[in-house]
XYZ file of C-alpha atoms in Angstrom:
549
model
C 77.301 -72.539 24.699
C 76.062 -75.182 27.334
C 71.925 -75.830 27.051
C 69.295 -74.988 30.060
C 66.715 -76.934 30.524
C 63.881 -74.351 29.924
C 64.356 -70.761 28.367
C 62.318 -67.640 28.928
C 61.670 -66.155 26.196
C 61.964 -63.125 24.294
C 59.945 -63.328 20.867
C 60.867 -59.687 19.081
C 59.558 -59.120 16.015
C 60.554 -55.495 13.596
C 58.547 -53.909 10.447
C 60.207 -51.493 9.322
C 58.417 -48.869 6.812
C 60.177 -49.747 3.913
C 59.682 -53.633 4.362
C 56.142 -52.269 4.552
C 55.822 -50.811 1.513
C 53.531 -52.071 -1.509
C 55.380 -55.137 -2.692
C 56.717 -57.526 0.211
C 55.527 -60.251 1.148
C 52.623 -61.160 3.630
C 55.294 -62.630 6.146
C 57.125 -58.986 6.868
C 54.492 -58.669 8.551
C 54.063 -58.014 12.603
C 51.094 -60.313 12.683
C 52.616 -63.088 10.291
C 55.842 -63.296 12.161
C 54.339 -63.307 15.659
C 52.738 -66.462 14.865
C 55.865 -68.332 12.811
C 57.319 -67.761 16.068
C 55.300 -68.864 18.509
C 54.397 -72.231 16.218
C 58.186 -72.444 16.345
C 58.246 -72.698 19.960
C 55.352 -74.677 20.646
C 57.412 -77.099 18.625
C 60.088 -77.207 21.532
C 59.067 -78.324 25.198
C 62.101 -76.438 27.032
C 60.597 -73.006 25.613
C 58.086 -70.493 26.814
C 57.202 -67.601 25.849
C 58.052 -64.084 28.344
C 56.830 -61.598 26.278
C 56.979 -60.234 23.052
C 59.016 -57.457 22.382
C 57.764 -54.668 19.258
C 59.262 -52.261 16.779
C 56.283 -51.160 14.241
C 57.810 -49.245 11.713
C 61.278 -48.564 12.740
C 64.864 -49.031 10.262
C 66.877 -51.716 11.276
C 69.866 -49.335 11.273
C 70.240 -48.662 14.259
C 69.782 -50.120 17.758
C 67.831 -47.084 18.983
C 64.224 -48.711 18.828
C 61.692 -48.858 22.820
C 61.125 -52.876 22.571
C 64.620 -53.654 20.965
C 65.671 -51.587 24.188
C 62.804 -52.425 27.056
C 63.880 -56.730 25.934
C 67.946 -55.684 26.553
C 66.845 -54.345 30.093
C 65.137 -57.682 30.505
C 68.482 -59.520 29.474
C 70.447 -56.976 31.577
C 68.430 -57.966 34.463
C 68.227 -61.869 33.822
C 63.899 -62.552 32.889
C 64.800 -63.374 29.594
C 68.167 -66.480 28.355
C 66.679 -66.606 25.018
C 65.497 -64.343 22.568
C 64.182 -65.347 18.834
C 63.520 -63.509 15.887
C 62.435 -64.296 12.596
C 65.820 -63.885 10.507
C 69.050 -62.078 11.259
C 67.763 -58.742 9.264
C 64.648 -58.322 12.265
C 67.559 -58.201 15.144
C 69.173 -55.099 12.105
C 70.977 -54.430 9.879
C 73.601 -52.995 10.949
C 76.335 -55.649 10.711
C 78.703 -54.586 12.825
C 76.638 -54.001 15.723
C 74.472 -57.267 15.147
C 77.549 -59.028 15.110
C 78.779 -57.353 18.077
C 75.220 -58.698 20.048
C 75.146 -62.252 18.754
C 78.318 -62.882 19.122
C 79.713 -60.927 22.250
C 76.156 -59.451 24.447
C 74.481 -62.658 24.303
C 76.806 -64.879 24.818
C 77.912 -63.063 27.887
C 74.969 -62.686 29.228
C 74.277 -66.080 28.769
C 71.655 -65.642 26.418
C 70.457 -68.116 23.261
C 69.444 -66.867 20.363
C 67.610 -68.749 17.224
C 67.426 -66.382 13.660
C 64.447 -69.188 12.411
C 64.524 -68.882 8.315
C 68.229 -68.516 8.920
C 68.136 -71.746 10.439
C 70.673 -70.487 13.313
C 70.857 -71.364 16.507
C 73.676 -70.221 18.900
C 72.949 -73.325 20.935
C 74.096 -75.988 17.542
C 75.715 -73.493 15.879
C 79.224 -74.066 14.357
C 82.682 -73.198 13.928
C 81.600 -72.172 10.104
C 78.422 -70.810 10.923
C 79.829 -68.828 13.653
C 82.836 -67.245 12.018
C 82.039 -67.072 8.222
C 78.362 -67.308 7.721
C 76.745 -64.504 10.539
C 78.607 -62.465 9.509
C 78.408 -62.754 5.428
C 74.240 -62.691 5.797
C 74.937 -59.571 8.871
C 77.000 -57.377 5.742
C 73.948 -58.745 3.241
C 71.649 -57.640 5.433
C 74.143 -53.519 6.459
C 73.922 -52.745 2.480
C 70.074 -54.106 1.408
C 69.630 -50.938 3.931
C 72.105 -48.478 2.184
C 70.884 -49.816 -0.903
C 67.786 -48.477 0.106
C 68.530 -45.451 1.939
C 70.443 -44.663 -1.285
C 67.553 -44.893 -3.750
C 64.909 -43.105 -1.185
C 67.257 -40.342 -1.616
C 67.927 -40.637 -5.276
C 63.748 -40.979 -5.492
C 62.979 -37.667 -3.036
C 65.800 -35.470 -5.088
C 63.826 -36.778 -8.494
C 60.947 -35.157 -6.410
C 61.930 -32.144 -5.272
C 63.037 -31.840 -8.654
C 60.067 -31.694 -10.033
C 58.291 -29.503 -7.502
C 57.019 -32.095 -5.737
C 55.533 -31.593 -2.172
C 57.336 -34.814 0.079
C 57.185 -33.115 3.622
C 55.505 -35.362 6.535
C 52.736 -32.418 6.441
C 51.600 -29.554 4.955
C 52.753 -25.712 5.964
C 50.758 -23.394 7.870
C 48.366 -21.898 5.410
C 48.613 -24.649 2.881
C 47.233 -28.590 2.912
C 48.504 -31.869 0.519
C 45.784 -32.079 -2.654
C 43.499 -34.788 -1.656
C 44.565 -36.329 -4.931
C 47.882 -35.932 -5.076
C 49.552 -35.960 -1.933
C 52.634 -33.936 -3.630
C 51.544 -30.845 -4.433
C 50.597 -28.431 -1.734
C 46.684 -26.719 -2.002
C 45.505 -22.885 -0.719
C 44.302 -23.487 2.778
C 41.341 -20.573 2.565
C 41.445 -19.996 6.337
C 44.991 -20.570 7.196
C 46.025 -18.625 4.362
C 44.140 -15.684 5.248
C 45.086 -15.904 9.000
C 48.886 -15.754 6.968
C 47.822 -12.901 5.350
C 46.921 -10.278 8.447
C 50.559 -11.336 9.898
C 51.918 -10.137 6.882
C 49.504 -6.526 7.140
C 50.124 -5.840 10.796
C 54.349 -6.375 9.773
C 53.560 -3.534 7.056
C 52.493 -1.643 9.633
C 54.787 -1.168 11.903
C 53.676 -4.072 14.905
C 56.753 -6.794 15.616
C 56.251 -9.988 16.492
C 55.905 -10.572 19.927
C 52.157 -7.288 18.511
C 51.396 -9.606 16.279
C 51.685 -12.984 18.781
C 49.227 -11.504 20.585
C 46.549 -10.345 18.682
C 46.181 -13.866 17.448
C 46.545 -14.603 20.583
C 44.023 -11.949 22.017
C 41.331 -13.631 18.807
C 41.195 -16.622 19.648
C 43.223 -17.522 16.361
C 45.087 -21.323 16.960
C 48.575 -21.389 16.840
C 49.960 -23.392 13.617
C 49.967 -26.640 15.873
C 46.578 -26.450 17.322
C 45.416 -25.812 14.240
C 46.771 -28.702 12.603
C 45.758 -31.558 16.327
C 42.000 -30.009 15.345
C 41.886 -30.741 11.858
C 42.697 -34.532 13.211
C 46.534 -33.739 11.919
C 48.824 -36.356 14.402
C 51.236 -33.414 14.225
C 53.975 -32.882 16.532
C 57.492 -30.426 17.277
C 60.301 -30.034 18.585
C 58.560 -26.610 19.440
C 56.029 -27.938 22.065
C 56.409 -25.955 25.030
C 52.866 -27.079 26.222
C 49.439 -27.985 26.938
C 47.738 -26.378 24.247
C 50.628 -24.054 22.214
C 50.109 -20.540 21.761
C 51.498 -18.360 18.884
C 54.920 -17.128 19.216
C 57.114 -13.773 18.384
C 59.106 -17.479 16.707
C 56.416 -18.658 15.092
C 55.609 -15.257 13.418
C 59.585 -14.564 12.631
C 58.512 -18.665 10.703
C 55.692 -17.657 8.809
C 56.972 -13.877 8.053
C 60.259 -14.751 6.436
C 58.749 -18.587 4.390
C 59.428 -18.015 0.730
C 56.694 -20.969 0.029
C 53.691 -18.310 0.528
C 55.345 -16.751 -2.289
C 54.506 -19.785 -4.492
C 57.597 -20.885 -4.306
C 58.505 -25.355 -3.373
C 61.743 -24.909 -1.175
C 62.569 -28.643 -0.676
C 66.721 -29.884 0.923
C 67.625 -27.719 3.247
C 68.506 -30.753 5.290
C 70.328 -33.681 5.284
C 70.755 -37.530 7.109
C 74.810 -38.275 8.191
C 73.950 -42.013 6.933
C 71.805 -44.390 6.647
C 72.559 -45.539 10.133
C 72.182 -42.057 12.042
C 68.856 -40.122 12.711
C 70.546 -36.759 13.277
C 70.150 -34.372 10.165
C 73.125 -31.486 9.168
C 72.061 -28.444 7.508
C 72.548 -27.887 3.669
C 74.612 -24.747 2.544
C 71.300 -22.479 0.261
C 72.919 -23.183 -2.819
C 72.332 -26.743 -2.461
C 68.456 -26.143 -1.645
C 65.273 -26.657 -4.883
C 64.137 -24.046 -5.575
C 60.480 -24.748 -7.682
C 59.284 -21.073 -8.535
C 55.339 -21.489 -9.135
C 55.146 -25.122 -7.637
C 51.479 -23.755 -5.733
C 49.021 -21.135 -5.336
C 50.991 -18.135 -3.732
C 49.950 -16.673 -0.987
C 51.516 -13.511 -0.367
C 52.342 -11.262 -3.464
C 56.736 -11.401 -4.266
C 56.466 -7.369 -4.023
C 55.172 -7.509 -0.478
C 57.431 -11.019 0.671
C 60.460 -8.168 -0.224
C 59.165 -6.089 1.550
C 58.507 -7.704 4.520
C 62.191 -8.976 4.385
C 62.977 -5.225 4.159
C 61.574 -4.058 6.671
C 63.335 -7.383 9.149
C 66.526 -6.204 7.841
C 65.797 -2.011 9.949
C 65.806 -1.576 12.833
C 61.830 -1.041 13.568
C 61.900 -1.689 17.025
C 58.552 0.328 18.893
C 58.876 2.406 21.551
C 58.239 1.500 25.290
C 55.149 1.034 25.551
C 54.159 0.803 21.749
C 53.803 -2.301 19.711
C 54.501 -1.006 16.632
C 57.401 1.177 15.910
C 57.052 5.330 14.052
C 55.892 5.775 11.230
C 59.390 6.426 9.364
C 61.302 3.845 11.806
C 63.505 1.527 8.645
C 62.557 4.391 6.033
C 64.315 8.200 7.210
C 68.112 8.312 6.461
C 70.553 11.375 6.282
C 71.355 12.445 2.817
C 75.038 13.203 3.275
C 76.598 9.988 5.556
C 73.400 8.112 5.241
C 73.311 7.165 8.409
C 69.623 6.750 10.029
C 68.017 9.763 11.527
C 66.647 9.239 15.009
C 63.576 10.368 16.242
C 63.294 13.256 18.814
C 60.173 14.755 21.184
C 60.212 17.749 22.859
C 57.396 19.691 24.886
C 57.233 23.497 25.011
C 54.101 25.369 27.127
C 51.522 22.015 25.834
C 52.959 22.177 22.569
C 54.787 18.498 21.119
C 56.503 18.829 18.508
C 58.030 16.200 16.920
C 61.492 16.229 15.113
C 63.851 13.956 12.762
C 67.339 14.920 13.096
C 70.810 12.757 11.634
C 71.746 9.832 14.386
C 75.272 10.407 13.565
C 75.553 14.346 15.095
C 72.815 12.496 17.862
C 76.083 10.303 18.665
C 79.367 11.888 18.439
C 78.347 14.889 16.296
C 80.198 14.530 12.862
C 77.545 15.015 10.613
C 74.767 18.447 10.622
C 71.277 18.351 12.444
C 69.652 17.571 9.138
C 66.459 18.234 11.098
C 63.298 18.728 9.775
C 59.477 18.409 12.643
C 56.967 14.651 11.444
C 54.281 17.836 10.073
C 56.651 19.250 7.020
C 58.049 15.169 7.021
C 54.539 14.471 6.118
C 53.085 17.063 3.909
C 56.574 16.663 1.856
C 56.492 13.260 1.429
C 52.720 12.721 0.765
C 52.803 15.594 -1.874
C 55.143 13.579 -2.812
C 54.843 10.383 -3.392
C 51.423 11.156 -4.797
C 52.195 13.341 -7.606
C 55.409 10.774 -8.907
C 53.045 7.731 -8.752
C 50.161 9.881 -10.653
C 53.055 10.697 -13.115
C 53.667 6.798 -13.006
C 50.098 6.276 -13.458
C 49.574 8.408 -16.802
C 53.237 7.061 -18.440
C 52.346 2.883 -17.206
C 48.934 3.221 -19.187
C 49.824 4.737 -21.945
C 52.938 1.796 -22.127
C 50.404 -0.033 -21.631
C 47.950 0.962 -24.416
C 49.827 0.092 -27.111
C 51.821 -2.997 -25.620
C 51.986 -5.389 -28.576
C 52.819 -3.225 -31.298
C 55.466 -4.485 -33.973
C 58.899 -2.237 -31.735
C 61.541 -0.578 -32.457
C 63.857 -1.222 -30.440
C 66.906 -0.218 -31.074
C 65.253 2.743 -31.602
C 63.727 2.368 -27.452
C 67.454 1.410 -26.469
C 69.045 5.105 -28.160
C 66.743 6.451 -25.086
C 67.940 4.406 -22.172
C 70.415 6.687 -20.964
C 71.883 3.793 -18.717
C 72.937 1.738 -21.914
C 73.881 4.238 -23.852
C 77.087 4.598 -20.886
C 77.187 0.666 -20.727
C 78.075 0.234 -24.389
C 80.598 3.534 -24.306
C 82.430 1.584 -22.155
C 82.541 -1.884 -23.255
C 83.988 0.153 -26.837
C 86.792 1.983 -24.908
C 87.980 -1.776 -23.449
C 87.256 -3.134 -26.714
C 89.379 -0.061 -28.669
C 91.756 -0.542 -25.113
C 92.292 -3.969 -26.643
C 93.059 -4.211 -30.056
C 95.477 -1.195 -29.122
C 97.045 -3.623 -26.276
C 97.356 -5.388 -29.394
C 99.319 -3.215 -31.076
C 101.514 -2.298 -28.140
C 102.531 -6.153 -28.156
C 103.611 -6.021 -31.891
C 105.615 -2.867 -31.195
C 107.725 -4.767 -28.466
C 105.786 -1.718 -26.557
C 104.639 -4.270 -23.675
C 105.704 -8.016 -22.988
C 104.401 -11.368 -23.375
C 103.915 -11.515 -20.010
C 102.138 -7.686 -19.751
C 99.730 -8.540 -22.802
C 97.908 -11.613 -21.005
C 97.374 -9.833 -18.190
C 96.214 -6.988 -19.680
C 94.054 -8.652 -22.356
C 92.891 -10.945 -19.928
C 91.386 -8.480 -17.830
C 89.951 -6.088 -20.746
C 88.403 -9.314 -21.847
C 86.259 -10.658 -18.657
C 85.666 -6.193 -18.014
C 84.166 -6.925 -21.876
C 82.461 -10.222 -21.106
C 81.177 -8.790 -17.920
C 79.523 -5.357 -19.488
C 78.337 -7.452 -22.541
C 75.973 -9.662 -19.862
C 74.151 -6.556 -18.724
C 73.689 -4.529 -21.761
C 72.493 -8.202 -22.992
C 69.848 -8.224 -19.680
C 69.371 -4.067 -20.001
C 67.885 -4.957 -23.583
C 65.965 -7.634 -22.094
C 64.182 -6.259 -19.653
C 62.999 -2.832 -21.106
C 61.669 -5.824 -24.702
C 59.992 -7.627 -21.573
C 58.244 -4.756 -19.801
C 57.617 -3.375 -23.224
C 55.602 -6.468 -23.904
C 54.110 -7.183 -20.517
C 53.509 -3.204 -19.269
C 52.492 -2.419 -15.579
C 51.773 -6.513 -14.870
C 55.574 -6.494 -14.491
C 55.725 -5.871 -11.123
C 53.300 -2.992 -10.039
C 49.271 -2.833 -9.494
C 47.386 -0.284 -10.794
C 44.627 -0.439 -8.249
C 47.645 0.091 -5.336
C 48.350 3.102 -7.085
C 44.481 4.730 -6.950
C 44.479 4.570 -4.031
C 47.895 6.573 -2.824
C 46.288 8.728 -4.547
C 43.702 9.087 -2.834
C 45.182 9.431 0.484
C 44.354 11.884 2.292
C 47.211 11.348 4.873
C 49.757 8.761 5.393
C 49.984 5.975 6.947
C 52.603 3.313 7.294
C 51.487 0.565 5.012
C 51.112 2.850 1.840
C 55.252 4.098 2.788
C 56.491 0.792 3.275
C 54.502 -0.396 -0.008
C 56.205 2.347 -2.549
C 59.251 3.800 -0.683
C 62.427 2.728 -0.616
C 63.832 4.675 1.347
C 63.306 8.961 2.288
C 67.065 11.346 2.035
C 67.069 14.328 4.221
C 69.374 17.105 3.167
C 70.728 19.862 5.430
C 67.722 22.831 4.069
C 65.065 20.029 4.321
C 64.750 18.818 1.420
C 63.617 15.514 0.574
C 64.770 12.211 -1.639
C 62.254 10.088 -1.890
C 63.349 6.687 -3.468
C 60.937 4.322 -4.813
C 60.670 0.325 -4.452
C 61.070 -0.757 -8.208
C 62.960 2.397 -9.144
C 64.439 0.975 -12.114
C 61.108 -0.395 -13.359
C 59.868 3.123 -13.108
C 62.951 4.608 -14.802
C 62.569 2.137 -17.605
C 58.453 3.187 -17.981
C 59.553 7.038 -18.069
C 61.836 5.666 -20.764
C 59.582 3.977 -22.801
C 56.878 6.484 -22.451
C 59.283 9.009 -23.826
C 59.432 6.789 -26.536
C 56.015 6.252 -27.669
C 54.761 10.144 -26.876
C 58.559 11.003 -29.817
C 57.003 8.948 -31.946
C 53.407 9.667 -32.125
C 53.064 5.555 -31.327
C 50.051 6.205 -28.592
C 47.913 7.700 -31.718
C 47.927 4.213 -32.926
C 45.943 1.286 -32.125
C 47.600 -2.127 -30.978
C 47.712 -5.023 -33.199
C-alpha cells in the first residue's frame, strides 16, 4: 500500500463483558485503550483523530456492533482512511471475517490498518506478516472466543443443575435475593397478583377477562412493574409507550411452573458462539429443580388450572366466564361433553344439558338433565363424599407413626392383589414355555420371542407393584399431607350452593347417565381410594384405639 501524507484516523475501541470480568488487566478497559491509542497518534504527525468508535460490552465473536457499523459507514463514505486498534482481538475474534476485513475490505477502500500492541501496520507489513503472522493471531483470537464460550456454557450448566437461578431478570412474582443473586425470593405484592390470577381462572374467567380486570384495577403489567422498581427491563413483547396486561401475559403466568417452586431453565441454547440466535431445546433436555424456591401456587392448584386450560371453557357471548359446569360435564356412554341449552316458556327459563354427540348427529341419546337437578345431586354427592373422606383421613392421620404390618395392609388393596395375580400368571407362562421348549413342542426362535415378551410383562408389573406398595406406605406415614387440605374440605362441607371454584378444585369430571344418574369423579381419586383402604384396615385391626408412638 502506498503511503499518504495525512490520514483521517478512526480510533476503534471494544470491550466485551468477558473482558470486563474481575481478574482482567486494567489495559482492557475502554479508558486505557483510548489513552494508549491517543498517545500513539500524537507521535505520528501524519495522523489526526477523525472520531472514536466505541463498542462497550460487545462480544468480538461477530461484527454486529453499533460502533463498528458506524465506523464502516464512514470508511465507505471516504471520511476515514486509517483504522487503529489496541490489538487484533479488539477488531474482532472471528478469524475468517477479521482476515477478510484486514486483507480485502480495508485495502479495497484504501484504508491503512494498525494494531498497536501486535506491532502490525498494513502500510509497512511484509509478506510473512500478511500471510503467516496475521492469520495465526486471528485464529488464536477466534479460539480464545470459542474457549470462553464453552467455559461459560459449562459453568451455566453446573449452576442450573445446582438449582441456581442464572436469568438476567426474575420472573414476575419473584425478585433476586439481595444476598444471593442466584436465588429467587418471593415478591409479596406481585405474588399476590399472581395468586389472584390463578383464583380468577379457577372461577372461570378467560385470559382476556382477567387482563381487563387487572387493567381496570390499575395494576401495572409485569414490564411496567419492573420499570417502576428501577429495573432496566426490555422485551420483544413491548407494543406501546406504556404496556398493559394482555391475554398473552396472563396465559404466560398461568402456565409457568416456576410458581410451584420448580425452577425450569435451559429451554433454549445459542446456535454457536458466533451467532446470537437461540433455538428451542426439547423439553426432555430442560433442567428442572423442584423446591428451588418458595412456591406462590400450590402444586395441586397449578395442576387443576392446567387441566382447565386443556378443556374447552370459552365464555358465551357477552360473558366474562363460562358456565359453572364447563369442561366438567360428560356423557357417561359416549364420553362426549354435554352442551348447555336454555329454553324459555311462559316466562319460565329452564337450563338443561344434553349430550353433544346427540345434539350434532343423533348418534347418542339425549342424556338430558336440568341444571337445577345437577346442582342438587352434585352438591349432595360432593358434601357426603368429602364428609366421609375427612372422617377417614382423620383416622388414618391419627395412627401415623405406628409400626405397621404393610404386608397385611397390602392384602386389603384389591388393585395390588390383582396386579400380583397377573404377575404370577406371567411367571407360570414363562415356566411352562421352558418345558414346551425342552419337549420340542416349540422352536428355539418361538421360545426366545415369547420368553422376552413374558419377561418384559413380568418386569413391568414388578415396577408397578413396587410403586403401589411405596405409595401406600408413604400415604400412611404422611396421612392427609400427601395431596389434599382438610381446610378446603371443611369449606365445601359448609357450602349451601355450588360454586365454580369448589367444583374445579375437587371434581375432575361428572358423568351423566341416560337415567339421570351421576358419577362424580374426584381429583386425586386414587389417593382417596387408598385412604379408604387404610381406614378399613385400621378399623378391622382396632388400631384406631391405640395411642400413636
